[in-house]
């Protein structure tokens, strides 16, 4: 036979509900079933409907994620600019060579063509990803940037294939 509901049960439900405890938390605390807690709450005119709170929490989470995506997009734009600056900047290239496997370095006025091609591909990836995370206003400018970067990447790849002086120094 079911244990009768007492005034103490009712008071505990009222107090714990006021502390924003869930139905299941209250049931565990007072040692009653969730259905009994629901029955007591109904008698007291209380509800466990938290749809409004869930909607607000969901919207806050959505806004937080949008802000984080925008920050990430800005960071990717910064990365693209830093990578782009490396295209024609002096650099040092090193490798192990010789019978003894000694380390050799060469200072170049700019990266080798194959390295430039990889840099431009990285720039393109960073910009494209940034624009997907936070599309540029107007949309048309973003599409023009994508088109320009795509054409630039294709031209670099074609030039690499046509470069007779490369001699395979860049591995391509």
PDB file of C-alpha atoms in Angstrom:
ATOM      1  CA  UNK A   1       0.000   0.000   0.000  1.00  0.00           C
ATOM      2  CA  UNK A   2       1.274   3.470  -0.912  1.00  0.00           C
ATOM      3  CA  UNK A   3       2.534   5.699   1.838  1.00  0.00           C
ATOM      4  CA  UNK A   4       0.138   8.617   2.439  1.00  0.00           C
ATOM      5  CA  UNK A   5       1.233  12.138   1.529  1.00  0.00           C
ATOM      6  CA  UNK A   6       1.950  14.180   4.641  1.00  0.00           C
ATOM      7  CA  UNK A   7       1.979  17.904   5.364  1.00  0.00           C
ATOM      8  CA  UNK A   8       5.745  17.547   5.793  1.00  0.00           C
ATOM      9  CA  UNK A   9       5.979  16.165   2.210  1.00  0.00           C
ATOM     10  CA  UNK A  10       3.970  19.127   0.945  1.00  0.00           C
ATOM     11  CA  UNK A  11       6.121  21.648   2.808  1.00  0.00           C
ATOM     12  CA  UNK A  12       9.357  20.051   1.551  1.00  0.00           C
ATOM     13  CA  UNK A  13       8.092  20.103  -2.032  1.00  0.00           C
ATOM     14  CA  UNK A  14       7.069  23.776  -1.676  1.00  0.00           C
ATOM     15  CA  UNK A  15      10.471  24.729  -0.179  1.00  0.00           C
ATOM     16  CA  UNK A  16      12.573  22.764  -2.646  1.00  0.00           C
ATOM     17  CA  UNK A  17      10.498  23.995  -5.605  1.00  0.00           C
ATOM     18  CA  UNK A  18      11.166  27.576  -4.445  1.00  0.00           C
ATOM     19  CA  UNK A  19      14.893  26.721  -4.593  1.00  0.00           C
ATOM     20  CA  UNK A  20      14.451  25.816  -8.303  1.00  0.00           C
ATOM     21  CA  UNK A  21      15.037  22.112  -7.734  1.00  0.00           C
ATOM     22  CA  UNK A  22      13.790  19.809 -10.447  1.00  0.00           C
ATOM     23  CA  UNK A  23      11.029  17.295  -9.876  1.00  0.00           C
ATOM     24  CA  UNK A  24      13.508  14.400  -9.854  1.00  0.00           C
ATOM     25  CA  UNK A  25      15.861  16.196  -7.460  1.00  0.00           C
ATOM     26  CA  UNK A  26      12.984  16.824  -5.064  1.00  0.00           C
ATOM     27  CA  UNK A  27      11.901  13.184  -5.316  1.00  0.00           C
ATOM     28  CA  UNK A  28      15.403  12.005  -4.395  1.00  0.00           C
ATOM     29  CA  UNK A  29      15.697  14.464  -1.514  1.00  0.00           C
ATOM     30  CA  UNK A  30      12.355  13.635   0.121  1.00  0.00           C
ATOM     31  CA  UNK A  31      12.454   9.934  -0.716  1.00  0.00           C
ATOM     32  CA  UNK A  32       9.267   9.902  -2.814  1.00  0.00           C
ATOM     33  CA  UNK A  33       8.596   8.960  -6.421  1.00  0.00           C
ATOM     34  CA  UNK A  34       8.640  11.638  -9.127  1.00  0.00           C
ATOM     35  CA  UNK A  35       4.945  10.988  -9.812  1.00  0.00           C
ATOM     36  CA  UNK A  36       4.144  11.650  -6.128  1.00  0.00           C
ATOM     37  CA  UNK A  37       6.113  14.909  -6.273  1.00  0.00           C
ATOM     38  CA  UNK A  38       4.162  15.896  -9.400  1.00  0.00           C
ATOM     39  CA  UNK A  39       0.877  15.120  -7.608  1.00  0.00           C
ATOM     40  CA  UNK A  40       1.896  17.223  -4.571  1.00  0.00           C
ATOM     41  CA  UNK A  41       3.061  20.094  -6.802  1.00  0.00           C
ATOM     42  CA  UNK A  42      -0.242  20.037  -8.705  1.00  0.00           C
ATOM     43  CA  UNK A  43      -2.155  20.221  -5.378  1.00  0.00           C
ATOM     44  CA  UNK A  44      -0.036  23.215  -4.380  1.00  0.00           C
ATOM     45  CA  UNK A  45      -0.483  24.938  -7.745  1.00  0.00           C
ATOM     46  CA  UNK A  46       3.217  24.542  -8.603  1.00  0.00           C
ATOM     47  CA  UNK A  47       4.614  23.554 -11.957  1.00  0.00           C
ATOM     48  CA  UNK A  48       7.899  22.156 -13.180  1.00  0.00           C
ATOM     49  CA  UNK A  49       7.445  23.650 -16.630  1.00  0.00           C
ATOM     50  CA  UNK A  50      10.744  25.337 -17.367  1.00  0.00           C
ATOM     51  CA  UNK A  51      10.133  25.903 -21.092  1.00  0.00           C
ATOM     52  CA  UNK A  52      10.641  29.657 -20.714  1.00  0.00           C
ATOM     53  CA  UNK A  53      13.925  29.191 -18.879  1.00  0.00           C
ATOM     54  CA  UNK A  54      15.096  26.609 -21.409  1.00  0.00           C
ATOM     55  CA  UNK A  55      14.254  28.954 -24.296  1.00  0.00           C
ATOM     56  CA  UNK A  56      16.215  31.791 -22.697  1.00  0.00           C
ATOM     57  CA  UNK A  57      19.164  29.505 -21.938  1.00  0.00           C
ATOM     58  CA  UNK A  58      19.109  28.201 -25.509  1.00  0.00           C
ATOM     59  CA  UNK A  59      19.107  31.726 -26.930  1.00  0.00           C
ATOM     60  CA  UNK A  60      21.976  32.752 -24.633  1.00  0.00           C
ATOM     61  CA  UNK A  61      23.956  29.710 -25.769  1.00  0.00           C
ATOM     62  CA  UNK A  62      23.215  30.493 -29.428  1.00  0.00           C
ATOM     63  CA  UNK A  63      24.387  34.092 -28.980  1.00  0.00           C
ATOM     64  CA  UNK A  64      27.522  32.922 -27.170  1.00  0.00           C
ATOM     65  CA  UNK A  65      28.374  30.508 -29.980  1.00  0.00           C
ATOM     66  CA  UNK A  66      27.789  33.240 -32.587  1.00  0.00           C
ATOM     67  CA  UNK A  67      30.183  35.542 -30.729  1.00  0.00           C
ATOM     68  CA  UNK A  68      32.784  32.780 -30.507  1.00  0.00           C
ATOM     69  CA  UNK A  69      32.424  32.041 -34.246  1.00  0.00           C
ATOM     70  CA  UNK A  70      32.885  35.736 -35.027  1.00  0.00           C
ATOM     71  CA  UNK A  71      36.008  35.878 -32.852  1.00  0.00           C
ATOM     72  CA  UNK A  72      37.381  32.754 -34.529  1.00  0.00           C
ATOM     73  CA  UNK A  73      36.645  34.243 -37.958  1.00  0.00           C
ATOM     74  CA  UNK A  74      38.603  37.380 -37.031  1.00  0.00           C
ATOM     75  CA  UNK A  75      41.481  35.234 -35.800  1.00  0.00           C
ATOM     76  CA  UNK A  76      41.506  33.318 -39.084  1.00  0.00           C
ATOM     77  CA  UNK A  77      41.627  36.607 -40.997  1.00  0.00           C
ATOM     78  CA  UNK A  78      44.639  37.622 -38.887  1.00  0.00           C
ATOM     79  CA  UNK A  79      46.259  34.250 -39.614  1.00  0.00           C
ATOM     80  CA  UNK A  80      45.639  34.711 -43.342  1.00  0.00           C
ATOM     81  CA  UNK A  81      47.286  38.141 -43.247  1.00  0.00           C
ATOM     82  CA  UNK A  82      50.322  36.785 -41.396  1.00  0.00           C
ATOM     83  CA  UNK A  83      50.648  33.899 -43.838  1.00  0.00           C
ATOM     84  CA  UNK A  84      50.228  36.255 -46.796  1.00  0.00           C
ATOM     85  CA  UNK A  85      53.082  38.403 -45.481  1.00  0.00           C
ATOM     86  CA  UNK A  86      55.383  35.372 -45.676  1.00  0.00           C
ATOM     87  CA  UNK A  87      54.928  34.983 -49.442  1.00  0.00           C
ATOM     88  CA  UNK A  88      57.755  37.349 -50.397  1.00  0.00           C
ATOM     89  CA  UNK A  89      59.608  37.704 -47.079  1.00  0.00           C
ATOM     90  CA  UNK A  90      63.179  36.463 -46.586  1.00  0.00           C
ATOM     91  CA  UNK A  91      63.358  32.988 -45.085  1.00  0.00           C
ATOM     92  CA  UNK A  92      65.768  30.275 -44.027  1.00  0.00           C
ATOM     93  CA  UNK A  93      65.487  26.779 -45.447  1.00  0.00           C
ATOM     94  CA  UNK A  94      67.255  23.881 -43.784  1.00  0.00           C
ATOM     95  CA  UNK A  95      67.735  20.196 -44.391  1.00  0.00           C
ATOM     96  CA  UNK A  96      69.954  17.294 -43.436  1.00  0.00           C
ATOM     97  CA  UNK A  97      72.325  16.399 -46.275  1.00  0.00           C
ATOM     98  CA  UNK A  98      75.595  14.728 -47.071  1.00  0.00           C
ATOM     99  CA  UNK A  99      77.092  11.444 -46.058  1.00  0.00           C
ATOM    100  CA  UNK A 100      77.130  12.359 -42.372  1.00  0.00           C
ATOM    101  CA  UNK A 101      73.617  13.810 -42.443  1.00  0.00           C
ATOM    102  CA  UNK A 102      74.785  17.305 -41.499  1.00  0.00           C
ATOM    103  CA  UNK A 103      72.323  20.140 -41.140  1.00  0.00           C
ATOM    104  CA  UNK A 104      72.595  22.746 -43.903  1.00  0.00           C
ATOM    105  CA  UNK A 105      70.766  26.066 -44.026  1.00  0.00           C
ATOM    106  CA  UNK A 106      70.207  28.433 -46.902  1.00  0.00           C
ATOM    107  CA  UNK A 107      68.967  31.986 -46.570  1.00  0.00           C
ATOM    108  CA  UNK A 108      66.605  32.959 -49.370  1.00  0.00           C
ATOM    109  CA  UNK A 109      65.140  36.304 -50.420  1.00  0.00           C
ATOM    110  CA  UNK A 110      61.719  34.662 -50.438  1.00  0.00           C
ATOM    111  CA  UNK A 111      60.260  31.162 -49.997  1.00  0.00           C
ATOM    112  CA  UNK A 112      60.687  28.650 -52.788  1.00  0.00           C
ATOM    113  CA  UNK A 113      57.832  28.505 -55.260  1.00  0.00           C
ATOM    114  CA  UNK A 114      56.397  25.285 -53.869  1.00  0.00           C
ATOM    115  CA  UNK A 115      56.429  26.799 -50.391  1.00  0.00           C
ATOM    116  CA  UNK A 116      54.723  29.918 -51.756  1.00  0.00           C
ATOM    117  CA  UNK A 117      52.077  27.701 -53.318  1.00  0.00           C
ATOM    118  CA  UNK A 118      51.461  26.027 -49.939  1.00  0.00           C
ATOM    119  CA  UNK A 119      51.300  29.407 -48.225  1.00  0.00           C
ATOM    120  CA  UNK A 120      48.704  30.713 -50.685  1.00  0.00           C
ATOM    121  CA  UNK A 121      46.682  27.523 -50.216  1.00  0.00           C
ATOM    122  CA  UNK A 122      46.764  28.074 -46.463  1.00  0.00           C
ATOM    123  CA  UNK A 123      45.725  31.703 -46.928  1.00  0.00           C
ATOM    124  CA  UNK A 124      42.845  30.591 -49.123  1.00  0.00           C
ATOM    125  CA  UNK A 125      41.721  28.004 -46.566  1.00  0.00           C
ATOM    126  CA  UNK A 126      41.888  30.520 -43.695  1.00  0.00           C
ATOM    127  CA  UNK A 127      39.919  33.164 -45.600  1.00  0.00           C
ATOM    128  CA  UNK A 128      37.300  30.697 -46.859  1.00  0.00           C
ATOM    129  CA  UNK A 129      36.789  29.218 -43.402  1.00  0.00           C
ATOM    130  CA  UNK A 130      36.581  32.682 -41.886  1.00  0.00           C
ATOM    131  CA  UNK A 131      33.924  33.695 -44.391  1.00  0.00           C
ATOM    132  CA  UNK A 132      31.918  30.543 -43.675  1.00  0.00           C
ATOM    133  CA  UNK A 133      32.031  31.253 -39.935  1.00  0.00           C
ATOM    134  CA  UNK A 134      31.106  34.915 -40.289  1.00  0.00           C
ATOM    135  CA  UNK A 135      29.988  35.849 -43.812  1.00  0.00           C
ATOM    136  CA  UNK A 136      31.061  39.271 -45.021  1.00  0.00           C
ATOM    137  CA  UNK A 137      28.272  41.829 -45.122  1.00  0.00           C
ATOM    138  CA  UNK A 138      26.844  42.254 -48.575  1.00  0.00           C
ATOM    139  CA  UNK A 139      27.947  38.770 -49.634  1.00  0.00           C
ATOM    140  CA  UNK A 140      29.128  40.044 -53.026  1.00  0.00           C
ATOM    141  CA  UNK A 141      32.518  41.122 -51.694  1.00  0.00           C
ATOM    142  CA  UNK A 142      33.038  37.753 -50.058  1.00  0.00           C
ATOM    143  CA  UNK A 143      32.311  35.966 -53.312  1.00  0.00           C
ATOM    144  CA  UNK A 144      34.733  38.272 -55.144  1.00  0.00           C
ATOM    145  CA  UNK A 145      37.445  37.512 -52.585  1.00  0.00           C
ATOM    146  CA  UNK A 146      36.848  33.772 -52.926  1.00  0.00           C
ATOM    147  CA  UNK A 147      36.965  34.053 -56.707  1.00  0.00           C
ATOM    148  CA  UNK A 148      40.145  36.129 -56.643  1.00  0.00           C
ATOM    149  CA  UNK A 149      41.875  33.752 -54.219  1.00  0.00           C
ATOM    150  CA  UNK A 150      40.754  30.760 -56.243  1.00  0.00           C
ATOM    151  CA  UNK A 151      42.141  32.276 -59.445  1.00  0.00           C
ATOM    152  CA  UNK A 152      45.371  33.233 -57.693  1.00  0.00           C
ATOM    153  CA  UNK A 153      45.763  29.685 -56.351  1.00  0.00           C
ATOM    154  CA  UNK A 154      45.114  28.212 -59.807  1.00  0.00           C
ATOM    155  CA  UNK A 155      47.645  30.598 -61.383  1.00  0.00           C
ATOM    156  CA  UNK A 156      50.273  29.644 -58.817  1.00  0.00           C
ATOM    157  CA  UNK A 157      49.683  25.961 -59.431  1.00  0.00           C
ATOM    158  CA  UNK A 158      49.904  26.452 -63.209  1.00  0.00           C
ATOM    159  CA  UNK A 159      53.088  28.492 -62.849  1.00  0.00           C
ATOM    160  CA  UNK A 160      54.605  25.749 -60.689  1.00  0.00           C
ATOM    161  CA  UNK A 161      53.840  23.169 -63.341  1.00  0.00           C
ATOM    162  CA  UNK A 162      55.425  25.403 -66.024  1.00  0.00           C
ATOM    163  CA  UNK A 163      58.528  26.432 -63.969  1.00  0.00           C
ATOM    164  CA  UNK A 164      61.572  24.987 -65.821  1.00  0.00           C
ATOM    165  CA  UNK A 165      64.068  26.409 -63.279  1.00  0.00           C
ATOM    166  CA  UNK A 166      62.454  24.714 -60.318  1.00  0.00           C
ATOM    167  CA  UNK A 167      64.503  21.537 -60.722  1.00  0.00           C
ATOM    168  CA  UNK A 168      62.299  19.783 -58.194  1.00  0.00           C
ATOM    169  CA  UNK A 169      63.874  21.797 -55.328  1.00  0.00           C
ATOM    170  CA  UNK A 170      60.486  22.250 -53.707  1.00  0.00           C
ATOM    171  CA  UNK A 171      59.544  18.600 -53.882  1.00  0.00           C
ATOM    172  CA  UNK A 172      56.944  19.211 -56.639  1.00  0.00           C
TER     173      UNK A 172
END
